[in-house]
């Protein structure tokens, strides 16, 4: 098991994010590297992205469809084709039990070694950004789906009836975090990350390339490389714990 931001051949990684484009912004470089390392990467996009246009008269159904296509194109550039669009309403997401159940179901189906989600504790970033509540809601539901729901037999017994047994996720990676402790050097794939990001044409103009490079360069300074992404990482189980049958609470 890697404990340094790498991946290994056959490793299963599930990226959970609130909106189409969150994945590329927060994790796009690391995903490109993980896929190169032989990992099988899947995405769960929680909302439909239909709040991504403030113009009156916007066809929200068409916008949601366009954002799915943009997400598929962006994922393809990073080597990912398994995308689960969960269809919750964009802008009003809550970290309730329905969402946690849906994410628990997906985790038990896909059995990821590593789950990546948005840090639910991030409220303010610097002096100019209030974190979007959808990011916090998706992150909170994802975190509690990983633990305790995915691993605990008595939680969501209806999932057992669907044939979905408990699953222990080993690593939880939080992006958009104020307490990073794992840095991934994405210098070699930065161009591809930007190319993937720009697939989200309904949301982002060419200026996105500039601010994305600036942001990842700022993170890169912390480890002495040109571009990096940062995560807070929790290690939830060791290899030895695999079949102990114990569920800590
Ligand atoms: Zn977002």
PDB file of N, CA, C and O in Angstrom, residues 11-81:
ATOM      1  N   UNK A  11      -4.721  -0.826  -8.481  1.00  0.00           N
ATOM      2  CA  UNK A  11      -5.339  -0.077  -7.383  1.00  0.00           C
ATOM      3  C   UNK A  11      -6.646   0.551  -7.871  1.00  0.00           C
ATOM      4  O   UNK A  11      -6.720   1.049  -8.994  1.00  0.00           O
ATOM      5  N   UNK A  12      -7.672   0.513  -7.021  1.00  0.00           N
ATOM      6  CA  UNK A  12      -8.955   1.128  -7.367  1.00  0.00           C
ATOM      7  C   UNK A  12      -9.098   2.447  -6.611  1.00  0.00           C
ATOM      8  O   UNK A  12      -8.963   2.474  -5.382  1.00  0.00           O
ATOM      9  N   UNK A  13      -9.387   3.492  -7.356  1.00  0.00           N
ATOM     10  CA  UNK A  13      -9.500   4.828  -6.769  1.00  0.00           C
ATOM     11  C   UNK A  13     -10.834   5.433  -7.194  1.00  0.00           C
ATOM     12  O   UNK A  13     -11.181   5.425  -8.373  1.00  0.00           O
ATOM     13  N   UNK A  14     -11.591   5.924  -6.234  1.00  0.00           N
ATOM     14  CA  UNK A  14     -12.871   6.588  -6.514  1.00  0.00           C
ATOM     15  C   UNK A  14     -12.753   8.059  -6.129  1.00  0.00           C
ATOM     16  O   UNK A  14     -12.429   8.380  -4.987  1.00  0.00           O
ATOM     17  N   UNK A  15     -13.021   8.924  -7.106  1.00  0.00           N
ATOM     18  CA  UNK A  15     -13.009  10.366  -6.874  1.00  0.00           C
ATOM     19  C   UNK A  15     -14.456  10.821  -6.729  1.00  0.00           C
ATOM     20  O   UNK A  15     -15.259  10.623  -7.648  1.00  0.00           O
ATOM     21  N   UNK A  16     -14.802  11.425  -5.599  1.00  0.00           N
ATOM     22  CA  UNK A  16     -16.158  11.924  -5.379  1.00  0.00           C
ATOM     23  C   UNK A  16     -16.097  13.454  -5.336  1.00  0.00           C
ATOM     24  O   UNK A  16     -15.310  14.025  -4.577  1.00  0.00           O
ATOM     25  N   UNK A  17     -16.921  14.102  -6.156  1.00  0.00           N
ATOM     26  CA  UNK A  17     -16.896  15.562  -6.214  1.00  0.00           C
ATOM     27  C   UNK A  17     -18.301  16.098  -6.413  1.00  0.00           C
ATOM     28  O   UNK A  17     -19.169  15.417  -6.970  1.00  0.00           O
ATOM     29  N   UNK A  18     -18.522  17.334  -5.978  1.00  0.00           N
ATOM     30  CA  UNK A  18     -19.857  17.925  -6.050  1.00  0.00           C
ATOM     31  C   UNK A  18     -20.268  18.235  -7.490  1.00  0.00           C
ATOM     32  O   UNK A  18     -21.402  17.969  -7.891  1.00  0.00           O
ATOM     33  N   UNK A  19     -19.355  18.828  -8.254  1.00  0.00           N
ATOM     34  CA  UNK A  19     -19.707  19.371  -9.578  1.00  0.00           C
ATOM     35  C   UNK A  19     -18.796  18.843 -10.676  1.00  0.00           C
ATOM     36  O   UNK A  19     -17.622  18.560 -10.418  1.00  0.00           O
ATOM     37  N   UNK A  20     -19.315  18.794 -11.912  1.00  0.00           N
ATOM     38  CA  UNK A  20     -18.410  18.638 -13.049  1.00  0.00           C
ATOM     39  C   UNK A  20     -17.420  19.812 -13.009  1.00  0.00           C
ATOM     40  O   UNK A  20     -17.852  20.949 -12.772  1.00  0.00           O
ATOM     41  N   UNK A  21     -16.199  19.574 -13.179  1.00  0.00           N
ATOM     42  CA  UNK A  21     -15.008  20.463 -13.177  1.00  0.00           C
ATOM     43  C   UNK A  21     -14.265  20.467 -11.841  1.00  0.00           C
ATOM     44  O   UNK A  21     -13.083  20.795 -11.802  1.00  0.00           O
ATOM     45  N   UNK A  22     -14.917  20.084 -10.739  1.00  0.00           N
ATOM     46  CA  UNK A  22     -14.208  20.009  -9.451  1.00  0.00           C
ATOM     47  C   UNK A  22     -13.053  19.007  -9.524  1.00  0.00           C
ATOM     48  O   UNK A  22     -11.998  19.216  -8.923  1.00  0.00           O
ATOM     49  N   UNK A  23     -13.285  17.905 -10.236  1.00  0.00           N
ATOM     50  CA  UNK A  23     -12.276  16.841 -10.291  1.00  0.00           C
ATOM     51  C   UNK A  23     -11.001  17.357 -10.945  1.00  0.00           C
ATOM     52  O   UNK A  23      -9.893  17.186 -10.426  1.00  0.00           O
ATOM     53  N   UNK A  24     -11.168  18.030 -12.098  1.00  0.00           N
ATOM     54  CA  UNK A  24      -9.988  18.503 -12.824  1.00  0.00           C
ATOM     55  C   UNK A  24      -9.254  19.572 -12.024  1.00  0.00           C
ATOM     56  O   UNK A  24      -8.023  19.596 -11.987  1.00  0.00           O
ATOM     57  N   UNK A  25     -10.013  20.469 -11.382  1.00  0.00           N
ATOM     58  CA  UNK A  25      -9.383  21.552 -10.625  1.00  0.00           C
ATOM     59  C   UNK A  25      -8.563  20.996  -9.455  1.00  0.00           C
ATOM     60  O   UNK A  25      -7.417  21.369  -9.247  1.00  0.00           O
ATOM     61  N   UNK A  26      -9.149  20.067  -8.715  1.00  0.00           N
ATOM     62  CA  UNK A  26      -8.506  19.623  -7.477  1.00  0.00           C
ATOM     63  C   UNK A  26      -7.544  18.470  -7.636  1.00  0.00           C
ATOM     64  O   UNK A  26      -6.553  18.367  -6.900  1.00  0.00           O
ATOM     65  N   UNK A  27      -7.846  17.546  -8.567  1.00  0.00           N
ATOM     66  CA  UNK A  27      -7.153  16.257  -8.581  1.00  0.00           C
ATOM     67  C   UNK A  27      -6.668  15.866  -9.974  1.00  0.00           C
ATOM     68  O   UNK A  27      -6.099  14.783 -10.143  1.00  0.00           O
ATOM     69  N   UNK A  28      -6.880  16.710 -10.991  1.00  0.00           N
ATOM     70  CA  UNK A  28      -6.632  16.293 -12.371  1.00  0.00           C
ATOM     71  C   UNK A  28      -5.220  15.778 -12.623  1.00  0.00           C
ATOM     72  O   UNK A  28      -5.031  14.780 -13.323  1.00  0.00           O
ATOM     73  N   UNK A  29      -4.229  16.458 -12.056  1.00  0.00           N
ATOM     74  CA  UNK A  29      -2.842  16.032 -12.264  1.00  0.00           C
ATOM     75  C   UNK A  29      -2.561  14.691 -11.609  1.00  0.00           C
ATOM     76  O   UNK A  29      -1.955  13.793 -12.212  1.00  0.00           O
ATOM     77  N   UNK A  30      -3.005  14.550 -10.369  1.00  0.00           N
ATOM     78  CA  UNK A  30      -2.774  13.293  -9.648  1.00  0.00           C
ATOM     79  C   UNK A  30      -3.464  12.136 -10.368  1.00  0.00           C
ATOM     80  O   UNK A  30      -2.893  11.041 -10.473  1.00  0.00           O
ATOM     81  N   UNK A  31      -4.657  12.376 -10.890  1.00  0.00           N
ATOM     82  CA  UNK A  31      -5.370  11.301 -11.597  1.00  0.00           C
ATOM     83  C   UNK A  31      -4.562  10.834 -12.801  1.00  0.00           C
ATOM     84  O   UNK A  31      -4.409   9.631 -13.035  1.00  0.00           O
ATOM     85  N   UNK A  32      -4.038  11.788 -13.577  1.00  0.00           N
ATOM     86  CA  UNK A  32      -3.231  11.409 -14.748  1.00  0.00           C
ATOM     87  C   UNK A  32      -2.068  10.514 -14.323  1.00  0.00           C
ATOM     88  O   UNK A  32      -1.757   9.512 -14.979  1.00  0.00           O
ATOM     89  N   UNK A  33      -1.425  10.850 -13.214  1.00  0.00           N
ATOM     90  CA  UNK A  33      -0.288  10.060 -12.727  1.00  0.00           C
ATOM     91  C   UNK A  33      -0.744   8.698 -12.208  1.00  0.00           C
ATOM     92  O   UNK A  33      -0.083   7.681 -12.439  1.00  0.00           O
ATOM     93  N   UNK A  34      -1.860   8.680 -11.493  1.00  0.00           N
ATOM     94  CA  UNK A  34      -2.351   7.415 -10.941  1.00  0.00           C
ATOM     95  C   UNK A  34      -2.742   6.448 -12.060  1.00  0.00           C
ATOM     96  O   UNK A  34      -2.491   5.249 -11.967  1.00  0.00           O
ATOM     97  N   UNK A  35      -3.363   6.982 -13.108  1.00  0.00           N
ATOM     98  CA  UNK A  35      -3.719   6.128 -14.248  1.00  0.00           C
ATOM     99  C   UNK A  35      -2.447   5.602 -14.915  1.00  0.00           C
ATOM    100  O   UNK A  35      -2.351   4.414 -15.255  1.00  0.00           O
ATOM    101  N   UNK A  36      -1.452   6.478 -15.074  1.00  0.00           N
ATOM    102  CA  UNK A  36      -0.157   6.033 -15.629  1.00  0.00           C
ATOM    103  C   UNK A  36       0.451   4.931 -14.779  1.00  0.00           C
ATOM    104  O   UNK A  36       1.115   4.032 -15.280  1.00  0.00           O
ATOM    105  N   UNK A  37       0.212   5.001 -13.457  1.00  0.00           N
ATOM    106  CA  UNK A  37       0.744   4.001 -12.536  1.00  0.00           C
ATOM    107  C   UNK A  37      -0.044   2.703 -12.518  1.00  0.00           C
ATOM    108  O   UNK A  37       0.283   1.790 -11.762  1.00  0.00           O
ATOM    109  N   UNK A  38      -1.114   2.633 -13.309  1.00  0.00           N
ATOM    110  CA  UNK A  38      -1.867   1.390 -13.426  1.00  0.00           C
ATOM    111  C   UNK A  38      -3.127   1.332 -12.598  1.00  0.00           C
ATOM    112  O   UNK A  38      -3.769   0.282 -12.506  1.00  0.00           O
ATOM    113  N   UNK A  39      -3.512   2.435 -11.989  1.00  0.00           N
ATOM    114  CA  UNK A  39      -4.729   2.446 -11.173  1.00  0.00           C
ATOM    115  C   UNK A  39      -5.974   2.487 -12.054  1.00  0.00           C
ATOM    116  O   UNK A  39      -5.938   3.006 -13.173  1.00  0.00           O
ATOM    117  N   UNK A  40      -7.068   1.924 -11.513  1.00  0.00           N
ATOM    118  CA  UNK A  40      -8.379   2.041 -12.154  1.00  0.00           C
ATOM    119  C   UNK A  40      -9.130   3.161 -11.433  1.00  0.00           C
ATOM    120  O   UNK A  40      -9.448   3.017 -10.258  1.00  0.00           O
ATOM    121  N   UNK A  41      -9.377   4.244 -12.133  1.00  0.00           N
ATOM    122  CA  UNK A  41      -9.969   5.419 -11.499  1.00  0.00           C
ATOM    123  C   UNK A  41     -11.416   5.589 -11.963  1.00  0.00           C
ATOM    124  O   UNK A  41     -11.708   5.477 -13.160  1.00  0.00           O
ATOM    125  N   UNK A  42     -12.315   5.827 -11.003  1.00  0.00           N
ATOM    126  CA  UNK A  42     -13.730   6.112 -11.292  1.00  0.00           C
ATOM    127  C   UNK A  42     -14.089   7.454 -10.678  1.00  0.00           C
ATOM    128  O   UNK A  42     -13.491   7.872  -9.687  1.00  0.00           O
ATOM    129  N   UNK A  43     -15.084   8.111 -11.274  1.00  0.00           N
ATOM    130  CA  UNK A  43     -15.584   9.364 -10.714  1.00  0.00           C
ATOM    131  C   UNK A  43     -17.035   9.195 -10.282  1.00  0.00           C
ATOM    132  O   UNK A  43     -17.811   8.492 -10.962  1.00  0.00           O
ATOM    133  N   UNK A  44     -17.408   9.858  -9.181  1.00  0.00           N
ATOM    134  CA  UNK A  44     -18.811  10.074  -8.842  1.00  0.00           C
ATOM    135  C   UNK A  44     -19.030  11.581  -8.804  1.00  0.00           C
ATOM    136  O   UNK A  44     -18.428  12.279  -7.981  1.00  0.00           O
ATOM    137  N   UNK A  45     -19.860  12.078  -9.723  1.00  0.00           N
ATOM    138  CA  UNK A  45     -20.176  13.502  -9.764  1.00  0.00           C
ATOM    139  C   UNK A  45     -21.564  13.654  -9.136  1.00  0.00           C
ATOM    140  O   UNK A  45     -22.564  13.173  -9.686  1.00  0.00           O
ATOM    141  N   UNK A  46     -21.625  14.308  -7.986  1.00  0.00           N
ATOM    142  CA  UNK A  46     -22.830  14.241  -7.160  1.00  0.00           C
ATOM    143  C   UNK A  46     -23.977  15.085  -7.719  1.00  0.00           C
ATOM    144  O   UNK A  46     -25.114  14.634  -7.764  1.00  0.00           O
ATOM    145  N   UNK A  47     -23.699  16.310  -8.152  1.00  0.00           N
ATOM    146  CA  UNK A  47     -24.797  17.151  -8.651  1.00  0.00           C
ATOM    147  C   UNK A  47     -24.773  17.191 -10.181  1.00  0.00           C
ATOM    148  O   UNK A  47     -23.797  16.819 -10.820  1.00  0.00           O
ATOM    149  N   UNK A  48     -25.892  17.704 -10.725  1.00  0.00           N
ATOM    150  CA  UNK A  48     -26.024  17.721 -12.188  1.00  0.00           C
ATOM    151  C   UNK A  48     -25.373  18.941 -12.842  1.00  0.00           C
ATOM    152  O   UNK A  48     -25.338  19.036 -14.065  1.00  0.00           O
ATOM    153  N   UNK A  49     -24.869  19.874 -12.012  1.00  0.00           N
ATOM    154  CA  UNK A  49     -24.175  21.026 -12.585  1.00  0.00           C
ATOM    155  C   UNK A  49     -25.081  22.048 -13.240  1.00  0.00           C
ATOM    156  O   UNK A  49     -24.611  22.968 -13.908  1.00  0.00           O
ATOM    157  N   UNK A  50     -26.398  21.923 -13.018  1.00  0.00           N
ATOM    158  CA  UNK A  50     -27.334  22.785 -13.753  1.00  0.00           C
ATOM    159  C   UNK A  50     -27.407  24.216 -13.198  1.00  0.00           C
ATOM    160  O   UNK A  50     -28.097  25.052 -13.781  1.00  0.00           O
ATOM    161  N   UNK A  51     -26.697  24.477 -12.076  1.00  0.00           N
ATOM    162  CA  UNK A  51     -26.656  25.859 -11.577  1.00  0.00           C
ATOM    163  C   UNK A  51     -25.440  26.600 -12.117  1.00  0.00           C
ATOM    164  O   UNK A  51     -25.091  27.675 -11.630  1.00  0.00           O
ATOM    165  N   UNK A  52     -24.808  26.025 -13.120  1.00  0.00           N
ATOM    166  CA  UNK A  52     -23.569  26.600 -13.637  1.00  0.00           C
ATOM    167  C   UNK A  52     -23.755  27.711 -14.642  1.00  0.00           C
ATOM    168  O   UNK A  52     -22.853  28.007 -15.414  1.00  0.00           O
ATOM    169  N   UNK A  53     -24.949  28.314 -14.663  1.00  0.00           N
ATOM    170  CA  UNK A  53     -25.165  29.461 -15.543  1.00  0.00           C
ATOM    171  C   UNK A  53     -26.218  30.354 -14.903  1.00  0.00           C
ATOM    172  O   UNK A  53     -27.312  29.896 -14.573  1.00  0.00           O
ATOM    173  N   UNK A  54     -25.884  31.631 -14.713  1.00  0.00           N
ATOM    174  CA  UNK A  54     -26.769  32.553 -14.001  1.00  0.00           C
ATOM    175  C   UNK A  54     -27.667  33.349 -14.932  1.00  0.00           C
ATOM    176  O   UNK A  54     -28.445  34.188 -14.478  1.00  0.00           O
ATOM    177  N   UNK A  55     -27.581  33.106 -16.233  1.00  0.00           N
ATOM    178  CA  UNK A  55     -28.399  33.869 -17.177  1.00  0.00           C
ATOM    179  C   UNK A  55     -29.859  33.438 -17.091  1.00  0.00           C
ATOM    180  O   UNK A  55     -30.150  32.233 -17.122  1.00  0.00           O
ATOM    181  N   UNK A  56     -30.795  34.405 -16.999  1.00  0.00           N
ATOM    182  CA  UNK A  56     -32.204  34.016 -17.029  1.00  0.00           C
ATOM    183  C   UNK A  56     -32.529  33.340 -18.362  1.00  0.00           C
ATOM    184  O   UNK A  56     -31.948  33.672 -19.382  1.00  0.00           O
ATOM    185  N   UNK A  57     -33.424  32.371 -18.302  1.00  0.00           N
ATOM    186  CA  UNK A  57     -33.814  31.708 -19.552  1.00  0.00           C
ATOM    187  C   UNK A  57     -32.908  30.567 -19.952  1.00  0.00           C
ATOM    188  O   UNK A  57     -33.090  29.959 -21.007  1.00  0.00           O
ATOM    189  N   UNK A  58     -31.910  30.259 -19.126  1.00  0.00           N
ATOM    190  CA  UNK A  58     -31.030  29.131 -19.454  1.00  0.00           C
ATOM    191  C   UNK A  58     -31.824  27.830 -19.437  1.00  0.00           C
ATOM    192  O   UNK A  58     -32.625  27.593 -18.530  1.00  0.00           O
ATOM    193  N   UNK A  59     -31.602  26.996 -20.437  1.00  0.00           N
ATOM    194  CA  UNK A  59     -32.208  25.664 -20.477  1.00  0.00           C
ATOM    195  C   UNK A  59     -31.383  24.748 -19.564  1.00  0.00           C
ATOM    196  O   UNK A  59     -30.314  24.269 -19.939  1.00  0.00           O
ATOM    197  N   UNK A  60     -31.902  24.549 -18.346  1.00  0.00           N
ATOM    198  CA  UNK A  60     -31.109  23.850 -17.338  1.00  0.00           C
ATOM    199  C   UNK A  60     -30.931  22.370 -17.668  1.00  0.00           C
ATOM    200  O   UNK A  60     -29.902  21.779 -17.327  1.00  0.00           O
ATOM    201  N   UNK A  61     -31.925  21.776 -18.320  1.00  0.00           N
ATOM    202  CA  UNK A  61     -31.792  20.369 -18.704  1.00  0.00           C
ATOM    203  C   UNK A  61     -30.678  20.216 -19.748  1.00  0.00           C
ATOM    204  O   UNK A  61     -29.825  19.319 -19.664  1.00  0.00           O
ATOM    205  N   UNK A  62     -30.677  21.149 -20.703  1.00  0.00           N
ATOM    206  CA  UNK A  62     -29.637  21.101 -21.736  1.00  0.00           C
ATOM    207  C   UNK A  62     -28.264  21.368 -21.132  1.00  0.00           C
ATOM    208  O   UNK A  62     -27.260  20.740 -21.520  1.00  0.00           O
ATOM    209  N   UNK A  63     -28.218  22.284 -20.167  1.00  0.00           N
ATOM    210  CA  UNK A  63     -26.936  22.593 -19.533  1.00  0.00           C
ATOM    211  C   UNK A  63     -26.392  21.368 -18.791  1.00  0.00           C
ATOM    212  O   UNK A  63     -25.202  21.049 -18.891  1.00  0.00           O
ATOM    213  N   UNK A  64     -27.269  20.680 -18.059  1.00  0.00           N
ATOM    214  CA  UNK A  64     -26.824  19.479 -17.332  1.00  0.00           C
ATOM    215  C   UNK A  64     -26.276  18.437 -18.310  1.00  0.00           C
ATOM    216  O   UNK A  64     -25.252  17.787 -18.048  1.00  0.00           O
ATOM    217  N   UNK A  65     -26.941  18.283 -19.449  1.00  0.00           N
ATOM    218  CA  UNK A  65     -26.482  17.312 -20.459  1.00  0.00           C
ATOM    219  C   UNK A  65     -25.131  17.728 -21.029  1.00  0.00           C
ATOM    220  O   UNK A  65     -24.225  16.895 -21.209  1.00  0.00           O
ATOM    221  N   UNK A  66     -24.998  19.036 -21.292  1.00  0.00           N
ATOM    222  CA  UNK A  66     -23.718  19.533 -21.819  1.00  0.00           C
ATOM    223  C   UNK A  66     -22.590  19.289 -20.820  1.00  0.00           C
ATOM    224  O   UNK A  66     -21.489  18.874 -21.188  1.00  0.00           O
ATOM    225  N   UNK A  67     -22.900  19.504 -19.537  1.00  0.00           N
ATOM    226  CA  UNK A  67     -21.841  19.339 -18.532  1.00  0.00           C
ATOM    227  C   UNK A  67     -21.426  17.879 -18.391  1.00  0.00           C
ATOM    228  O   UNK A  67     -20.268  17.590 -18.095  1.00  0.00           O
ATOM    229  N   UNK A  68     -22.360  16.966 -18.617  1.00  0.00           N
ATOM    230  CA  UNK A  68     -21.966  15.544 -18.621  1.00  0.00           C
ATOM    231  C   UNK A  68     -20.998  15.263 -19.763  1.00  0.00           C
ATOM    232  O   UNK A  68     -20.004  14.550 -19.597  1.00  0.00           O
ATOM    233  N   UNK A  69     -21.305  15.816 -20.934  1.00  0.00           N
ATOM    234  CA  UNK A  69     -20.418  15.598 -22.082  1.00  0.00           C
ATOM    235  C   UNK A  69     -19.048  16.211 -21.834  1.00  0.00           C
ATOM    236  O   UNK A  69     -18.010  15.617 -22.164  1.00  0.00           O
ATOM    237  N   UNK A  70     -19.034  17.413 -21.248  1.00  0.00           N
ATOM    238  CA  UNK A  70     -17.758  18.055 -20.936  1.00  0.00           C
ATOM    239  C   UNK A  70     -16.955  17.208 -19.945  1.00  0.00           C
ATOM    240  O   UNK A  70     -15.738  17.048 -20.080  1.00  0.00           O
ATOM    241  N   UNK A  71     -17.673  16.650 -18.952  1.00  0.00           N
ATOM    242  CA  UNK A  71     -16.994  15.828 -17.946  1.00  0.00           C
ATOM    243  C   UNK A  71     -16.409  14.561 -18.576  1.00  0.00           C
ATOM    244  O   UNK A  71     -15.300  14.144 -18.234  1.00  0.00           O
ATOM    245  N   UNK A  72     -17.173  13.955 -19.484  1.00  0.00           N
ATOM    246  CA  UNK A  72     -16.660  12.740 -20.149  1.00  0.00           C
ATOM    247  C   UNK A  72     -15.411  13.055 -20.980  1.00  0.00           C
ATOM    248  O   UNK A  72     -14.441  12.279 -21.000  1.00  0.00           O
ATOM    249  N   UNK A  73     -15.424  14.186 -21.673  1.00  0.00           N
ATOM    250  CA  UNK A  73     -14.266  14.559 -22.498  1.00  0.00           C
ATOM    251  C   UNK A  73     -13.045  14.828 -21.625  1.00  0.00           C
ATOM    252  O   UNK A  73     -11.925  14.397 -21.937  1.00  0.00           O
ATOM    253  N   UNK A  74     -13.270  15.527 -20.513  1.00  0.00           N
ATOM    254  CA  UNK A  74     -12.158  15.833 -19.601  1.00  0.00           C
ATOM    255  C   UNK A  74     -11.585  14.549 -19.010  1.00  0.00           C
ATOM    256  O   UNK A  74     -10.365  14.371 -18.922  1.00  0.00           O
ATOM    257  N   UNK A  75     -12.462  13.643 -18.605  1.00  0.00           N
ATOM    258  CA  UNK A  75     -12.020  12.381 -18.007  1.00  0.00           C
ATOM    259  C   UNK A  75     -11.220  11.560 -19.019  1.00  0.00           C
ATOM    260  O   UNK A  75     -10.186  10.966 -18.674  1.00  0.00           O
ATOM    261  N   UNK A  76     -11.693  11.544 -20.262  1.00  0.00           N
ATOM    262  CA  UNK A  76     -11.011  10.754 -21.296  1.00  0.00           C
ATOM    263  C   UNK A  76      -9.567  11.208 -21.472  1.00  0.00           C
ATOM    264  O   UNK A  76      -8.660  10.398 -21.665  1.00  0.00           O
ATOM    265  N   UNK A  77      -9.340  12.517 -21.373  1.00  0.00           N
ATOM    266  CA  UNK A  77      -7.971  13.038 -21.516  1.00  0.00           C
ATOM    267  C   UNK A  77      -7.063  12.547 -20.396  1.00  0.00           C
ATOM    268  O   UNK A  77      -5.842  12.480 -20.556  1.00  0.00           O
ATOM    269  N   UNK A  78      -7.651  12.221 -19.255  1.00  0.00           N
ATOM    270  CA  UNK A  78      -6.852  11.749 -18.114  1.00  0.00           C
ATOM    271  C   UNK A  78      -6.847  10.230 -18.023  1.00  0.00           C
ATOM    272  O   UNK A  78      -6.247   9.666 -17.110  1.00  0.00           O
ATOM    273  N   UNK A  79      -7.538   9.565 -18.944  1.00  0.00           N
ATOM    274  CA  UNK A  79      -7.540   8.102 -18.974  1.00  0.00           C
ATOM    275  C   UNK A  79      -8.638   7.466 -18.157  1.00  0.00           C
ATOM    276  O   UNK A  79      -8.515   6.317 -17.729  1.00  0.00           O
ATOM    277  N   UNK A  80      -9.745   8.193 -17.948  1.00  0.00           N
ATOM    278  CA  UNK A  80     -10.843   7.693 -17.113  1.00  0.00           C
ATOM    279  C   UNK A  80     -12.124   7.635 -17.934  1.00  0.00           C
ATOM    280  O   UNK A  80     -12.468   8.607 -18.627  1.00  0.00           O
ATOM    281  N   UNK A  81     -12.831   6.503 -17.865  1.00  0.00           N
ATOM    282  CA  UNK A  81     -14.110   6.426 -18.579  1.00  0.00           C
ATOM    283  C   UNK A  81     -15.254   5.923 -17.701  1.00  0.00           C
ATOM    284  O   UNK A  81     -16.381   5.783 -18.171  1.00  0.00           O
TER     285      UNK A  81
END
